[in-house]
Each structure stands twice: as C-alpha cells, then as structure tokens.
Coordinates of C-alpha atoms and ligand atoms in Angstrom, one line a residue:
X238 CA 93.2 62.7 118.2
X239 CA 91.5 62.0 114.9
X240 CA 93.9 61.3 112.1
X241 CA 93.9 64.1 109.5
X242 CA 94.3 61.8 106.5
X243 CA 92.6 58.5 107.1
X244 CA 93.3 55.6 104.7
X245 CA 90.7 55.3 102.0
X246 CA 90.5 52.5 99.5
X247 CA 89.7 54.1 96.1
X248 CA 89.7 53.4 92.4
X249 CA 92.5 55.4 90.8
X250 CA 93.3 56.1 87.1
X251 CA 96.7 54.5 87.3
X252 CA 95.6 51.2 88.6
X253 CA 93.1 48.5 87.7
X254 CA 92.5 47.5 91.3
X255 CA 91.5 49.3 94.4
X256 CA 94.4 51.3 95.9
X257 CA 94.9 52.8 99.3
X258 CA 94.8 56.6 99.3
X259 CA 94.6 59.3 101.9
X260 CA 91.3 60.6 100.7
X261 CA 90.7 63.4 98.2
X262 CA 92.3 66.8 97.9
X263 CA 91.0 69.4 95.3
X264 CA 89.0 66.6 93.7
X265 CA 92.1 64.4 93.2
X266 CA 93.2 61.3 95.1
X267 CA 95.5 62.2 97.9
X268 CA 98.6 60.1 98.6
X269 CA 101.1 60.1 101.4
X270 CA 104.8 59.9 101.0
X271 CA 105.8 56.3 100.1
X272 CA 102.5 55.2 98.8
X273 CA 102.6 56.8 95.3
X274 CA 103.9 54.3 92.7
X275 CA 107.2 55.8 91.5
X276 CA 107.1 54.0 88.2
X277 CA 103.7 55.5 87.4
X278 CA 103.4 58.9 89.0
X279 CA 105.9 61.8 89.2
X280 CA 106.0 65.4 90.2
X281 CA 106.7 68.1 87.6
X282 CA 110.4 68.3 88.7
X283 CA 110.7 64.5 88.6
X284 CA 109.3 64.5 85.1
X285 CA 111.8 67.2 84.1
X286 CA 114.6 65.1 85.5
X287 CA 113.5 62.3 83.2
X288 CA 113.4 64.8 80.3
X289 CA 109.6 64.7 80.2
X290 CA 106.8 67.3 80.4
X291 CA 103.1 66.9 81.5
X292 CA 102.1 67.4 77.8
X293 CA 99.1 69.5 78.8
X294 CA 97.7 66.8 81.1
X295 CA 96.4 67.9 84.4
X296 CA 97.8 66.4 87.6
X297 CA 96.2 63.1 88.4
X298 CA 96.9 62.9 92.1
X299 CA 98.2 65.0 95.0
X300 CA 101.0 64.0 97.3
X301 CA 101.3 65.4 100.7
X302 CA 104.5 65.6 102.8
X303 CA 104.4 66.5 106.5
X304 CA 107.4 68.3 107.9
X305 CA 107.8 67.0 111.4
X306 CA 109.8 70.0 112.7
X307 CA 107.4 72.7 111.6
X308 CA 104.2 70.5 111.6
X309 CA 103.5 72.0 108.2
X310 CA 102.0 69.9 105.4
X311 CA 102.9 70.6 101.8
X312 CA 101.2 69.3 98.7
X313 CA 102.7 68.4 95.3
X314 CA 100.9 67.6 92.1
X315 CA 101.5 64.2 90.6
X316 CA 101.4 63.5 86.9
X317 CA 101.0 60.3 85.0
X318 CA 104.4 59.3 83.5
X319 CA 102.6 57.3 80.8
X320 CA 101.0 60.4 79.3
X321 CA 104.0 62.7 79.6
X322 CA 105.9 63.8 76.5
X323 CA 109.6 64.5 75.9
X324 CA 110.6 68.1 76.7
X325 CA 110.7 70.2 73.5
X326 CA 114.2 71.0 72.4
X327 CA 115.2 74.7 72.2
X328 CA 114.6 76.2 68.8
X329 CA 116.3 79.3 67.4
X330 CA 113.0 81.2 67.9
X331 CA 113.0 80.2 71.5
X332 CA 116.5 81.5 72.0
X333 CA 115.6 84.8 70.4
X334 CA 112.5 85.1 72.6
X335 CA 114.6 84.4 75.7
X336 CA 117.3 86.9 74.7
X337 CA 114.6 89.5 74.1
X338 CA 113.1 88.9 77.5
X339 CA 116.4 89.1 79.2
X340 CA 117.3 92.3 77.4
X341 CA 114.0 93.9 78.4
X342 CA 115.0 93.3 82.0
X343 CA 118.1 95.4 81.5
X344 CA 116.9 98.4 79.5
X345 CA 116.3 101.4 81.8
X346 CA 112.9 102.9 81.3
X347 CA 114.1 106.4 81.9
X348 CA 117.2 106.7 79.8
X349 CA 116.6 103.7 77.5
X350 CA 120.2 102.5 78.0
X351 CA 121.4 99.1 78.9
X352 CA 123.6 99.4 82.0
X353 CA 124.7 95.7 81.5
X354 CA 123.0 94.5 84.7
X355 CA 119.5 93.4 85.5
X356 CA 117.4 96.2 86.8
X357 CA 115.3 96.1 89.9
X358 CA 111.7 95.2 89.0
X359 CA 110.4 97.8 91.4
X360 CA 111.9 100.8 89.5
X361 CA 113.1 99.4 86.1
X362 CA 115.7 102.1 86.2
X363 CA 119.4 102.1 86.1
X364 CA 121.2 103.3 89.2
X365 CA 122.1 106.6 87.8
X366 CA 118.5 107.5 86.9
X367 CA 117.2 106.1 90.2
X368 CA 119.7 108.3 92.0
X369 CA 118.8 111.4 89.9
X370 CA 115.1 110.8 90.7
X371 CA 115.8 110.5 94.4
X372 CA 117.8 113.7 94.4
X373 CA 115.1 115.5 92.5
X374 CA 112.5 114.3 95.0
X375 CA 114.6 115.5 97.9
X376 CA 115.1 119.0 96.4
X377 CA 111.4 119.2 95.8
X378 CA 110.6 118.3 99.4
X379 CA 113.2 120.8 100.7
Ligands
ZN658 ZN1 118.7 105.1 83.2

C-alpha cells in the first residue's frame, strides 16, 4: 500500500535548513504529529494557552493527526509563535458589546420580553409565545 503522506524534504519558513515534511496541504507544508517544532509552531489553541493570538498572520503549516480507531485524519493549522502577539485585554467597550450580544439572545422576538434564559435560535421566542403559536396553528388546522 502506498503511504498517504510520504516524507518530503522541503524549505520551510521557520527554518534555515531543509526540513522533513509530509508534503503539501492547501499550499502549506504538511507536518505529522511529533515532527512540528513545538518551540516555533503552535495551533490557535496552543497560542491562546500562551496568551498569544495569530496577530492577523495566516497559518504557516498544517499538522495532521490520524485517529487509529476511526482511521480518520484531522488537520490543524499551525501558526508561527514568533509573529504572534499578546491577546488584547478586555476593554469596557468589549464588555458592553458582549453584554448586548448576550441580551439579544434572550429577548423574545414576539413579545419583546426577556424571560431570563437564552432562547432557542430556531424560534427566538420565549416558551409562552412558542406555545401560543403552536396552539394557534393547531386550532387553524382543526
Ligand atoms: Zn415571548
């Protein structure tokens, strides 16, 4: 059986010398688990754990992980730690925007009241209005 990701020696942006990769994926060097340098590359979540963000930089490589049980292959974008920037601290404006967004998820679109819970995205209605609607539809059908 041909190997799906053969080893390929390539020049990569994070190294001055030729490095072994597993080919190319979406135009980016593909790496397998264990061969990505942990001090230079990180996934978005790993950056976050370090208090960093990609800073508008595109991923620089792709990591693939094979799940032995399901035989599925998943891909993760890798960013250069060097070009990452610290996560922006929360500002009062950001808190306000978040509060607004959360409130919008609670206001019923039929009665305009806040039932103090997050509404289902399918109806955007509080339970009372949803029930009233259902009953109206049932009486119409009958
Ligand atoms: Zn309502």
